[in-house]
XYZ file of C-alpha atoms in Angstrom:
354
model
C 0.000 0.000 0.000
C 1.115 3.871 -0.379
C 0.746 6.214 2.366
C -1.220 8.868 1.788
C -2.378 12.160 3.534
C -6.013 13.798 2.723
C -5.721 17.352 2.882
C -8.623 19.682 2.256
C -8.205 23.354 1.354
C -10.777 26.349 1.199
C -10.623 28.632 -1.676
C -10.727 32.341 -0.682
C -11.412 35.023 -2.991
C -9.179 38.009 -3.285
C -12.820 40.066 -1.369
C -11.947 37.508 1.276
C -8.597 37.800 1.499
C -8.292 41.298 2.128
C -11.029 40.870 4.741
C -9.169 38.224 6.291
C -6.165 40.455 6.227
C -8.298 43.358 7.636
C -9.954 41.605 10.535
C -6.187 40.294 11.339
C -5.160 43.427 11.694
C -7.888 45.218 13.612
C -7.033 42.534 16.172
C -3.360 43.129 16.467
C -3.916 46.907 16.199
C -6.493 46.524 19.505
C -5.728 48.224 22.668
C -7.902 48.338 26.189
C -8.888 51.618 27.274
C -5.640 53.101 29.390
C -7.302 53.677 33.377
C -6.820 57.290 34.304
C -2.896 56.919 36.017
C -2.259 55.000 33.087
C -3.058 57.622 30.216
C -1.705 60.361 32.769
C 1.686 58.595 33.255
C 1.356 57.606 29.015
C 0.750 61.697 28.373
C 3.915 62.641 30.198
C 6.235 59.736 28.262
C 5.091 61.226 24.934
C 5.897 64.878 26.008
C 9.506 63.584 27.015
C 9.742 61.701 23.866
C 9.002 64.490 21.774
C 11.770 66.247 23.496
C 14.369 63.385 23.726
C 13.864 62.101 20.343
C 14.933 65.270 18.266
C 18.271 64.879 20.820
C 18.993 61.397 20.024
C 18.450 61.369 16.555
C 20.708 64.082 16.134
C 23.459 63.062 17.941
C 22.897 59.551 16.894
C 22.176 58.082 20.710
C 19.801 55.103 20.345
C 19.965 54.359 24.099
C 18.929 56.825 26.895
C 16.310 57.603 29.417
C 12.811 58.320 28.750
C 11.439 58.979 32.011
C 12.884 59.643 35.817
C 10.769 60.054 38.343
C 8.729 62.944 36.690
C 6.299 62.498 38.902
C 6.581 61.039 42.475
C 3.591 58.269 42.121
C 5.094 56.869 39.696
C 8.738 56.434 40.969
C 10.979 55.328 38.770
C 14.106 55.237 36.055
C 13.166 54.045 32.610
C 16.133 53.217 30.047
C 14.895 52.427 26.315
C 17.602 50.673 24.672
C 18.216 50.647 20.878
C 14.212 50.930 20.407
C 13.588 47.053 21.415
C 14.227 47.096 25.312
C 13.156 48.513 28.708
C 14.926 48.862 31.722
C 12.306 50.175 34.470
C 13.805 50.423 37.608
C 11.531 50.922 40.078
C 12.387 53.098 43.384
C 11.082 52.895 46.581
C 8.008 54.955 46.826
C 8.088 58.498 48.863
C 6.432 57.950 52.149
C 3.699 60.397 50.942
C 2.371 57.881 48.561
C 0.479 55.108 49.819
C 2.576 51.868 49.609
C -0.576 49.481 48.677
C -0.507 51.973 45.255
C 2.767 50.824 44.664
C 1.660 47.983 43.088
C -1.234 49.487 40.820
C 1.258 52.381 40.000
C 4.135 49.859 38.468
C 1.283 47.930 36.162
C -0.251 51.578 34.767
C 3.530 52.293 34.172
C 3.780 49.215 31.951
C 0.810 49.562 30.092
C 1.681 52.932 29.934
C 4.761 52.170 28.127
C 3.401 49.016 26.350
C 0.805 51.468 25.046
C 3.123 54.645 23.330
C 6.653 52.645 22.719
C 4.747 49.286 21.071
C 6.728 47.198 23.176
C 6.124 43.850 23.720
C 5.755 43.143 27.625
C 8.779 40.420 27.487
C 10.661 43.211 26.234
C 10.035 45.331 29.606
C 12.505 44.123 32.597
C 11.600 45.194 35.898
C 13.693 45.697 38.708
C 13.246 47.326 42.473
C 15.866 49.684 43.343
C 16.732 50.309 46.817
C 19.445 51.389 48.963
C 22.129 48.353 48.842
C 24.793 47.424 50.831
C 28.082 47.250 49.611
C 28.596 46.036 46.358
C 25.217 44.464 46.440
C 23.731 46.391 43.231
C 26.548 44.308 41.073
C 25.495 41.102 42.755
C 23.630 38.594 40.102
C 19.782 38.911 40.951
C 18.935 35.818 38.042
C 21.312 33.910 35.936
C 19.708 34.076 32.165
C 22.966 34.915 30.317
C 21.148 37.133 28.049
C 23.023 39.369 26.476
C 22.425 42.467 23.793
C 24.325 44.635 22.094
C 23.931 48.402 21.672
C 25.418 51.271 20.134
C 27.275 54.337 21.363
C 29.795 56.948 19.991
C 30.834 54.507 17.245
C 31.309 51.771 19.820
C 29.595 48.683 20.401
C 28.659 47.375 24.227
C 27.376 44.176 25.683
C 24.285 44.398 27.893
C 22.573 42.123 30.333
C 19.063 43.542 31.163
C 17.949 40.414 33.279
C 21.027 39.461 35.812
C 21.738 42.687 38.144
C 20.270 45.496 38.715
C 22.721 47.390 36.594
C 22.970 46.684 33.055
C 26.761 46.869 31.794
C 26.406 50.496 31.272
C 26.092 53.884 33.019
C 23.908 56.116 30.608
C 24.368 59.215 32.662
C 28.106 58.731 31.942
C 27.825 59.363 28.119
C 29.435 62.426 28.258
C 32.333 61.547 30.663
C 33.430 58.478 28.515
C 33.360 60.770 25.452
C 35.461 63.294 27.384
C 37.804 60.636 28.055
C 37.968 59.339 24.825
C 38.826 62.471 23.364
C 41.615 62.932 26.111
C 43.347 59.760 25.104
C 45.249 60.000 21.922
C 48.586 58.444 21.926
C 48.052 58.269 25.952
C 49.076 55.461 28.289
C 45.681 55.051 29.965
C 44.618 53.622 33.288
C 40.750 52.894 34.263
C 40.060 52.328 37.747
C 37.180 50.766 39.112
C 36.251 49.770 35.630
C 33.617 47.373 36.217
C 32.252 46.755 32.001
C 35.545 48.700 30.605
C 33.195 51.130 28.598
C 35.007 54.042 28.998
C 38.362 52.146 28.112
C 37.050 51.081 25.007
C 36.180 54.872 24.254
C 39.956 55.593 25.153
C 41.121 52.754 22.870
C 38.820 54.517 19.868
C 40.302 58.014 20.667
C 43.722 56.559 19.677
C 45.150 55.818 23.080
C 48.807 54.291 23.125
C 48.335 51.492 25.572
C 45.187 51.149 28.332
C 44.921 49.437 31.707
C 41.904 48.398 33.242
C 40.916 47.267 36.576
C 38.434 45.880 38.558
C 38.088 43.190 41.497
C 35.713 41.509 40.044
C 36.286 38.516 37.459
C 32.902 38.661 36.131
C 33.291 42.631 35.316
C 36.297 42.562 34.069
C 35.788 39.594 31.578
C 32.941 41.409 30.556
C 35.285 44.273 29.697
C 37.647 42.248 27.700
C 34.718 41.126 25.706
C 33.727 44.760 25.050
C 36.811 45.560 23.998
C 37.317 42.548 21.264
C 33.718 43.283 20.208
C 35.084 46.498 19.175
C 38.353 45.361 17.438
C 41.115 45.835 20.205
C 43.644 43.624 21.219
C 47.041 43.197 21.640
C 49.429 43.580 24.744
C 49.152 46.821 24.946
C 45.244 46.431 26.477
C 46.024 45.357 29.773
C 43.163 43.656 32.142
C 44.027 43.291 36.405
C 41.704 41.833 38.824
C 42.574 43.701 41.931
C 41.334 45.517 44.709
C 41.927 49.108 43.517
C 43.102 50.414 46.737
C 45.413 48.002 47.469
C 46.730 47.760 43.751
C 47.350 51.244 44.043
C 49.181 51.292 46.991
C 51.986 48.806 44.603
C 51.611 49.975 41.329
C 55.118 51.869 39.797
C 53.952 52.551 36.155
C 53.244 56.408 34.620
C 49.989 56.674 33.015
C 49.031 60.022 31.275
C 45.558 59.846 31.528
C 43.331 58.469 34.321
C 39.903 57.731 35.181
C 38.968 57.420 39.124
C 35.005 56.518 39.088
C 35.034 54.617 42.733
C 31.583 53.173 44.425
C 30.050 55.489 46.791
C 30.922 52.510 49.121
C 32.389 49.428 49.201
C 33.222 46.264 51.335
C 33.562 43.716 49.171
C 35.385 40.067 49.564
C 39.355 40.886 48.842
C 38.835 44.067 49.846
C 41.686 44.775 53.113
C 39.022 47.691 54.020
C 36.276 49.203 53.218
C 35.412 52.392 51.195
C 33.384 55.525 51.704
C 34.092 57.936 48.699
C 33.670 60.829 51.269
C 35.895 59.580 53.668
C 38.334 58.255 51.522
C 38.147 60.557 48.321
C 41.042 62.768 49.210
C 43.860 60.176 50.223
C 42.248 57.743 46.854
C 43.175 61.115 44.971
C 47.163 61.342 46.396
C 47.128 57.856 45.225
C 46.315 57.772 41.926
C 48.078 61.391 41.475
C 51.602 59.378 42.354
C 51.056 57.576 39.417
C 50.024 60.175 36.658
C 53.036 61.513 34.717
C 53.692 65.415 34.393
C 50.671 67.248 32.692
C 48.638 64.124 32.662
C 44.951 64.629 33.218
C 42.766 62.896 36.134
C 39.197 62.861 35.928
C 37.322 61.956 38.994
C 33.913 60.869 39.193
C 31.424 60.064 42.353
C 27.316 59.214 42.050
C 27.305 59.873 45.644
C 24.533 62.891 45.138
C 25.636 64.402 49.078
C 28.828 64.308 47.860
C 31.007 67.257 48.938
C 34.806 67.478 47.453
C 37.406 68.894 50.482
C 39.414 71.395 48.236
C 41.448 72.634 51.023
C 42.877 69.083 51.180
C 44.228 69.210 47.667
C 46.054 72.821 47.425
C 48.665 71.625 45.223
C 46.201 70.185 42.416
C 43.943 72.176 39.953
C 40.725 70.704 40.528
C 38.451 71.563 38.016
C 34.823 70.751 38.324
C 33.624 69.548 34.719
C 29.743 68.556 36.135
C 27.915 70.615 34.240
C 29.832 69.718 31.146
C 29.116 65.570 31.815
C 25.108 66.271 32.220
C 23.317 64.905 29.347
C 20.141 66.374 28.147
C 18.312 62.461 29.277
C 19.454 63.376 32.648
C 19.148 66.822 33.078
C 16.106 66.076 35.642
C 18.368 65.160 38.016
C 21.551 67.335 37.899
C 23.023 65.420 40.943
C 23.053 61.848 39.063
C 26.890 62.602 39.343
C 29.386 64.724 39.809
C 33.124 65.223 37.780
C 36.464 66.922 38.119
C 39.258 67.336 35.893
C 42.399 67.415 37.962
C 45.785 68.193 37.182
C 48.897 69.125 39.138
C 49.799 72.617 39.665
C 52.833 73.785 37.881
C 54.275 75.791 41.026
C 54.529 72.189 42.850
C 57.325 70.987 40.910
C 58.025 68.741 43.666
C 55.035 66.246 42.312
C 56.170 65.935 38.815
């Protein structure tokens, strides 16, 4: 015998098609009616929007903030990467908001979003974000391995949106890498406190000589060395140390030209000989990293400690320039405390630390 297989088709006629094709797309078009918070909370997305995407398109930025805590209901950061992904971190809710609202406020956010971006839910990753202790915000929170890539400045970066509460990438510090970048021409560079190596691959781009980058963590700085081969650079000359920056700093003989100092606001973590508060500390982590930078090299120093207050009277013998205002960009402008910067140099009339 021969196998066979009855099949039975229906005929359609092009009328039927097209209302076929019509009724398929009135369904996929559908939307519930938004409830009150979440057409209020949609309204204020599209105004930013309208603002942010003139900015991005014209500076070619395809990853930045949409909204940040406009308004205190709704409390929270939301990152839209590359037009596919969102990052909604959700803060704590001010006590004059009524905690069992929490919950209803976080779903009108995502339809909100759902609604205006026409973004798929699985696309929106939600995350609490509280005040942690330690290094707790780089601690893994899942274990997906999902990874994306994005765009910035010409470079490409790994992302994880799912793992930690952090995603591989600092959007506030767009400017700062870019600064750095265009610092680092010929330069032997040093990152400190690297954790992805962003702003080292920005250094390699600007042309820099030779780069060093480290971090005590394994996982971070792997995740550098992958950013930086995504991007084309390799060699000897792109060096990669897992250390505890205080304590490597305390050995380390090399001259680098060009540094970047972006500690933790604090930081205990396993390897660590002690702990570190960036307002305690900040002054003698300066001296440190000042022994190593060779005559009219360039430190910039960074902090996202918002109380943070810089003791000038401790450094007389450096120019400390404060470059804040210059490292704001316009996605963050809400919130002119998301970090601070300084360019510091040493002052010619100090000959003695040359």
């Amino acid at each position: 015998p021969i196998e066979c297989t009855l099949a039975t088709f229906q005929i359609y006629s092009e009328q039927e098609k097209e209302d076929i094709r019509e009724e398929i797309k009135a369904k996929k078009d559908f939307r519930p009616a938004l409830s009150p918070g979440a057409e209020m909370f949609a309204n204020r997305l599209k105004k930013n929007l309208k603002r942010l995407k003139k900015w991005a398109k014209k500076n070619r930025i395809t990853s930045y903030r949409i909204y940040d805590a406009d308004m205190p209901e709704y409390s929270a950061a939301i990152d839209h990467y590359e037009g596919q992904w969102i990052n909604l971190q959700e803060y704590m809710p001010p006590k004059t908001v009524d905690p069992g609202q929490a919950g209803k406020h976080l779903d009108e956010m995502i339809k909100g979003l759902t609604a205006v971006l026409d973004i798929p839910r699985r696309n929106i990753h939600v995350k609490t974000r509280k005040q942690q202790p330690g290094l707790a915000q780089y601690e893994k929170i899942a274990h997906t391995g999902e990874r994306h890539k994005i765009r910035e400045g010409g470079n490409i970066f790994l992302i994880n949106l799912t793992d930690y509460l952090d995603t591989g990438i600092f959007l506030d510090q767009r400017l700062i890498r870019e600064i750095f970048g265009q610092l680092a021409e010929t330069k032997r560079v040093l990152n400190l406190f690297a954790y992805t190596g962003t702003a080292t691959v920005y250094a390699a781009r600007g042309g820099a000589g030779a780069t060093t980058t480290v971090d005590n963590s394994n996982t971070y700085l792997d995740w550098a060395k992958e950013n930086m081969r995504l991007n084309g650079f390799s060699g000897q000359q792109h060096s990669f140390i897992k250390a505890d920056c205080l304590s490597w700093l305390e050995n380390a003989e090399l001259e680098y030209d060009l540094i970047l100092l972006d500690p933790p606001t604090f930081s205990n973590s396993k390897g660590m000989k002690r702990t570190l508060d960036i307002q305690r500390d900040h002054v003698e982590l300066i001296w440190k990293t000042i022994k190593l930078l060779a005559p009219g090299g360039t430190l910039l120093f960074s902090t996202n400690f918002r109380k943070f207050r810089m003791d000038m009277e401790k450094l007389p013998e450096l120019n400390v320039e404060d470059i804040s205002g210059q490292t704001i960009p316009p996605d963050f402008e809400r919130n002119r405390k998301i970090h601070y910067c300084w360019k510091i140099r040493r002052r010619r009339e100090h000959p003695s630390l040359s």
